[in-house]
Amino acid sequence: MDEPQGTEAEGGNVGAPETDPDTFTVTLDQFTGPLDLLLFLIKKNQMDIRNLAVAPITDQYRRFIDEMEDLNLEVAGGYQAMASELLQLKSRMILPRPPEVGSDEADPRKTLVDRLLLYRRYQSAGGVLKDRAVEAARRFYRGTVDLSAPYRKGVILLQEATLFSLLAEYRIVLDASRGRRRPPQEIALDSSRVEDRARDILGRLADREELVFDEVFFVAAPRVDLLVLLLSLLELSRLHLIRVRQEAPFGAVRVSTGERYRPGVAPEAQMTSEQIFEVEEEPAHA
């Protein structure tokens, strides 16, 4: 059967300019299946999908398959099957119907039209979901909050404080001390020693289980005393007589007794002068 030439709509070219109004080249990767290609041809020819003109669509679809084969490109089986289905539907639409058949006979195009409408509906929904995914990728959400039992009971989980967090707290105390102007006074020779301040800290821990970093330092104290207090904390932490912890980044630093602290023992007996700034020897490995 010769294909009618006058009913063909001009072909379209996807991704490249047209060179011949009677031919078109379509990149197969732009279509996810034969129904996608059919919807493209229907939209290009501005047809009503419910009143599908089978003959021109079949001719253009067949021309697409032929173009792919002429370029020695492998055409998926689904496209070949749809081409056969369109040719069969075209022949049914062209052949005259028997006069005894009433008008109640189902439209041969109904099955294909229903498939196209359903596919277009899913295609539209997929586009909406894709847009939402792109929009969600541009948003940054806060991390989940752990609502486990310790938090519900009001228990605060403490983390080990680092040297940098101690120095940061020391900087805050130092800056606060600079902001206070004191009247002129006589400067006496400071005889503060690290071991004396260390024993003072242990004595305060004997009365209380825990101290806040700000309670150890006195803002109005001279800078030398602040430095001695900081060195005392570092030494006691090195000797495992105290434990320094921080609740969260930039949170309060807390000081409590360490592993080697002996309850009920006087601060003078907790440590000796020889222990200050001693370097602990590494155990020899066999």
Coordinates of C-alpha atoms in Angstrom, one line a residue:
M1 CA 0.0 0.0 0.0
D2 CA 1.4 3.4 -1.0
E3 CA 1.7 5.8 1.9
P4 CA -0.2 9.1 1.3
Q5 CA 2.2 12.0 0.8
G6 CA -0.2 14.8 1.2
T7 CA -1.2 14.1 4.8
E8 CA 2.3 14.2 6.2
A9 CA 3.2 17.1 8.4
E10 CA 6.7 18.5 8.2
G11 CA 9.2 16.7 10.3
G12 CA 11.1 18.2 13.2
N13 CA 14.7 18.0 14.3
V14 CA 15.5 17.7 18.0
G15 CA 18.9 19.1 19.0
A16 CA 19.9 20.2 15.4
P17 CA 18.5 22.5 12.7
E18 CA 16.4 21.1 9.9
T19 CA 18.0 20.5 6.6
D20 CA 15.1 19.0 4.7
P21 CA 11.4 19.7 5.4
D22 CA 10.6 16.1 4.5
T23 CA 13.0 14.4 6.9
F24 CA 13.9 14.8 10.5
T25 CA 16.6 13.4 12.8
V26 CA 15.8 12.6 16.4
T27 CA 18.3 11.6 19.0
L28 CA 17.0 8.5 20.7
D29 CA 18.4 9.4 24.1
Q30 CA 15.9 12.2 24.3
F31 CA 13.0 9.8 24.4
T32 CA 12.4 7.2 27.2
G33 CA 10.2 5.0 25.0
P34 CA 7.9 4.8 22.0
L35 CA 5.0 6.5 23.8
D36 CA 7.3 9.5 24.6
L37 CA 8.1 9.8 20.9
L38 CA 4.5 9.6 20.0
L39 CA 3.6 12.4 22.4
F40 CA 6.4 14.5 20.9
L41 CA 5.0 14.0 17.3
I42 CA 1.4 14.8 18.5
K43 CA 2.6 18.0 20.2
K44 CA 4.7 19.0 17.2
N45 CA 1.7 18.6 14.8
Q46 CA -0.7 20.3 17.3
M47 CA -3.1 17.4 17.3
D48 CA -5.8 16.6 19.7
I49 CA -4.7 13.4 21.5
R50 CA -8.3 12.2 21.9
N51 CA -8.9 12.6 18.1
L52 CA -5.7 11.2 16.9
A53 CA -4.9 11.4 13.2
V54 CA -3.4 8.0 12.8
A55 CA -2.1 8.2 9.2
P56 CA 0.2 11.2 9.5
I57 CA 1.5 10.1 12.9
T58 CA 2.2 6.6 11.6
D59 CA 4.1 8.0 8.6
Q60 CA 6.2 10.3 10.7
Y61 CA 6.9 7.5 13.2
R62 CA 7.9 5.1 10.5
R63 CA 10.1 7.7 8.9
F64 CA 11.9 8.1 12.3
I65 CA 12.6 4.4 12.5
D66 CA 13.9 4.4 8.9
E67 CA 16.2 7.3 9.6
M68 CA 17.7 5.5 12.6
E69 CA 18.2 2.3 10.6
D70 CA 19.8 4.3 7.7
L71 CA 22.3 5.6 10.2
N72 CA 23.1 2.1 11.3
L73 CA 21.9 2.8 14.8
E74 CA 20.3 0.0 16.8
V75 CA 16.6 0.7 17.4
A76 CA 15.1 -0.8 20.5
G77 CA 12.5 -3.5 20.2
G78 CA 9.8 -1.3 21.8
Y79 CA 10.0 1.2 19.0
Q80 CA 9.7 -1.5 16.3
A81 CA 6.7 -3.0 18.1
M82 CA 5.0 0.4 18.3
A83 CA 5.6 0.9 14.6
S84 CA 3.9 -2.4 13.8
E85 CA 1.0 -1.4 16.0
L86 CA 0.6 1.9 14.3
L87 CA 0.7 0.3 10.8
Q88 CA -2.0 -2.1 11.9
L89 CA -4.1 0.7 13.4
K90 CA -3.6 2.8 10.2
S91 CA -4.8 -0.1 8.0
R92 CA -7.9 -0.6 10.2
M93 CA -8.7 3.1 9.9
I94 CA -8.3 3.2 6.1
L95 CA -10.2 0.0 5.2
P96 CA -14.0 0.5 4.8
R97 CA -16.1 -1.0 7.5
P98 CA -18.9 -3.5 6.8
P99 CA -22.3 -1.8 6.4
E100 CA -23.9 -4.2 9.0
V101 CA -21.6 -3.0 11.7
G102 CA -23.3 -0.4 13.8
S103 CA -22.0 2.9 15.1
D104 CA -21.6 1.4 18.6
E105 CA -18.4 -0.4 17.6
A106 CA -15.4 0.7 19.7
D107 CA -13.0 3.2 18.2
P108 CA -9.8 1.3 17.2
R109 CA -7.7 4.2 18.5
K110 CA -9.2 4.0 22.0
T111 CA -6.6 1.6 23.5
L112 CA -3.7 3.6 22.2
V113 CA -5.2 7.0 23.2
D114 CA -5.8 5.7 26.7
R115 CA -2.2 4.5 27.0
L116 CA -1.0 7.9 25.8
L117 CA -3.2 9.8 28.3
L118 CA -2.0 7.6 31.1
Y119 CA 1.6 8.0 30.1
R120 CA 1.3 11.8 29.8
R121 CA -0.3 11.9 33.3
Y122 CA 2.7 9.9 34.8
Q123 CA 5.1 12.1 32.8
S124 CA 3.6 15.2 34.2
A125 CA 3.7 13.8 37.8
G126 CA 7.3 12.8 37.2
G127 CA 8.2 16.4 36.2
V128 CA 6.6 17.8 39.4
L129 CA 8.6 15.3 41.5
K130 CA 11.8 16.2 39.7
D131 CA 11.2 19.9 40.3
R132 CA 10.5 19.2 44.0
A133 CA 13.7 17.2 44.2
V134 CA 15.7 20.1 42.7
E135 CA 14.1 22.5 45.2
A136 CA 14.8 20.2 48.1
A137 CA 18.5 19.9 47.1
R138 CA 18.8 23.7 47.6
R139 CA 17.7 23.5 51.2
F140 CA 19.8 22.7 54.2
Y141 CA 17.9 21.3 57.2
R142 CA 19.0 21.2 60.8
G143 CA 20.3 17.9 62.1
T144 CA 18.0 15.6 64.0
V145 CA 17.9 16.1 67.8
D146 CA 18.6 13.0 69.9
L147 CA 15.6 12.6 72.3
S148 CA 17.0 9.5 74.0
A149 CA 16.4 8.8 77.7
P150 CA 19.4 10.7 79.1
Y151 CA 18.2 14.0 77.6
R152 CA 14.6 13.4 78.7
K153 CA 15.8 12.8 82.3
G154 CA 17.8 16.0 82.3
V155 CA 21.2 14.3 82.4
I156 CA 23.9 16.4 80.7
L157 CA 26.4 14.4 78.7
L158 CA 29.8 16.0 79.1
Q159 CA 32.7 15.9 76.7
E160 CA 36.4 16.0 77.4
A161 CA 37.7 19.6 77.2
T162 CA 40.7 20.2 74.9
L163 CA 43.6 22.5 75.4
F164 CA 42.2 24.9 72.9
S165 CA 38.9 25.2 74.8
L166 CA 40.9 26.0 78.0
L167 CA 42.9 28.7 76.2
A168 CA 39.6 30.1 74.8
E169 CA 38.2 30.4 78.3
Y170 CA 41.5 31.9 79.6
R171 CA 41.2 34.5 76.8
I172 CA 37.7 35.4 77.9
V173 CA 38.9 35.9 81.5
L174 CA 41.9 37.8 80.4
D175 CA 39.9 40.2 78.2
A176 CA 37.4 40.8 81.1
S177 CA 40.3 41.6 83.4
R178 CA 41.6 44.2 80.9
G179 CA 38.3 46.0 80.8
R180 CA 38.4 46.7 84.5
R181 CA 40.3 49.8 85.5
R182 CA 41.7 49.7 89.0
P183 CA 43.1 52.6 90.9
P184 CA 46.8 53.1 91.1
Q185 CA 48.3 50.7 93.7
E186 CA 51.6 49.6 94.9
I187 CA 52.9 46.6 93.0
A188 CA 54.4 43.9 95.2
L189 CA 56.6 41.0 94.2
D190 CA 54.3 38.1 93.4
S191 CA 55.4 34.9 95.0
S192 CA 52.6 32.7 93.6
R193 CA 53.7 29.3 92.6
V194 CA 52.0 26.6 90.5
E195 CA 52.0 24.1 93.3
D196 CA 50.4 26.5 95.7
R197 CA 47.6 27.3 93.3
A198 CA 47.2 23.6 92.5
R199 CA 46.7 22.8 96.2
D200 CA 44.2 25.6 96.4
I201 CA 42.2 24.0 93.5
L202 CA 42.3 20.6 95.1
G203 CA 41.2 22.1 98.4
R204 CA 38.2 23.6 96.8
L205 CA 37.3 20.3 95.1
A206 CA 37.4 18.6 98.5
D207 CA 34.4 20.7 99.5
R208 CA 32.6 20.6 96.1
E209 CA 32.4 17.8 93.6
E210 CA 32.6 20.1 90.6
L211 CA 33.8 23.7 89.8
V212 CA 33.0 25.9 86.8
F213 CA 36.0 27.3 85.0
D214 CA 34.9 30.9 85.9
E215 CA 34.9 30.0 89.6
V216 CA 38.6 29.0 89.5
F217 CA 39.7 32.3 88.0
F218 CA 39.2 35.7 89.6
V219 CA 38.6 38.4 87.0
A220 CA 40.1 41.1 89.2
A221 CA 43.3 39.1 89.8
P222 CA 46.6 40.2 88.2
R223 CA 47.6 38.7 84.9
V224 CA 50.4 36.8 86.5
D225 CA 48.0 35.1 88.9
L226 CA 45.7 34.2 86.0
L227 CA 48.6 32.6 84.2
V228 CA 49.7 30.6 87.2
L229 CA 46.1 29.4 87.7
L230 CA 46.0 28.2 84.1
L231 CA 49.3 26.4 84.5
S232 CA 48.0 24.8 87.7
L233 CA 45.0 23.4 85.9
L234 CA 47.1 22.0 83.1
E235 CA 49.4 20.3 85.6
L236 CA 46.6 18.8 87.7
S237 CA 45.0 17.5 84.5
R238 CA 48.3 16.0 83.4
L239 CA 48.7 14.2 86.7
H240 CA 45.1 13.0 86.4
L241 CA 44.2 14.6 89.7
I242 CA 41.4 16.7 88.0
R243 CA 39.2 16.2 85.0
V244 CA 38.3 19.1 82.7
R245 CA 35.2 18.7 80.6
Q246 CA 33.0 20.8 78.3
E247 CA 29.3 20.3 77.7
A248 CA 29.3 21.5 74.1
P249 CA 31.5 23.7 71.8
F250 CA 31.8 27.1 73.3
G251 CA 30.0 25.8 76.4
A252 CA 30.9 26.1 80.1
V253 CA 34.1 24.3 81.1
R254 CA 33.8 22.2 84.3
V255 CA 36.5 20.9 86.6
S256 CA 36.0 17.8 88.7
T257 CA 38.2 15.2 90.5
G258 CA 40.3 12.9 88.3
E259 CA 41.3 9.2 88.4
R260 CA 44.2 9.7 90.8
Y261 CA 42.4 11.9 93.2
R262 CA 42.1 10.3 96.7
P263 CA 39.0 11.4 98.6
G264 CA 39.6 12.4 102.2
V265 CA 43.3 13.0 101.6
A266 CA 44.6 16.6 102.3
P267 CA 45.6 18.6 99.2
E268 CA 49.2 18.7 100.4
A269 CA 49.3 14.9 100.4
Q270 CA 47.6 14.5 97.0
M271 CA 50.8 15.7 95.3
T272 CA 54.3 16.6 96.1
S273 CA 56.5 19.4 94.8
E274 CA 58.6 16.9 92.9
Q275 CA 55.6 15.9 90.8
I276 CA 55.2 19.4 89.4
F277 CA 56.3 19.6 85.8
E278 CA 57.7 16.0 86.0
V279 CA 57.7 14.2 82.6
E280 CA 56.0 10.8 82.9
E281 CA 58.2 8.1 81.5
E282 CA 56.7 5.8 78.9
P283 CA 56.7 2.1 80.0
A284 CA 59.3 0.1 78.2
H285 CA 58.0 -2.3 75.6
A286 CA 59.4 -5.8 75.4

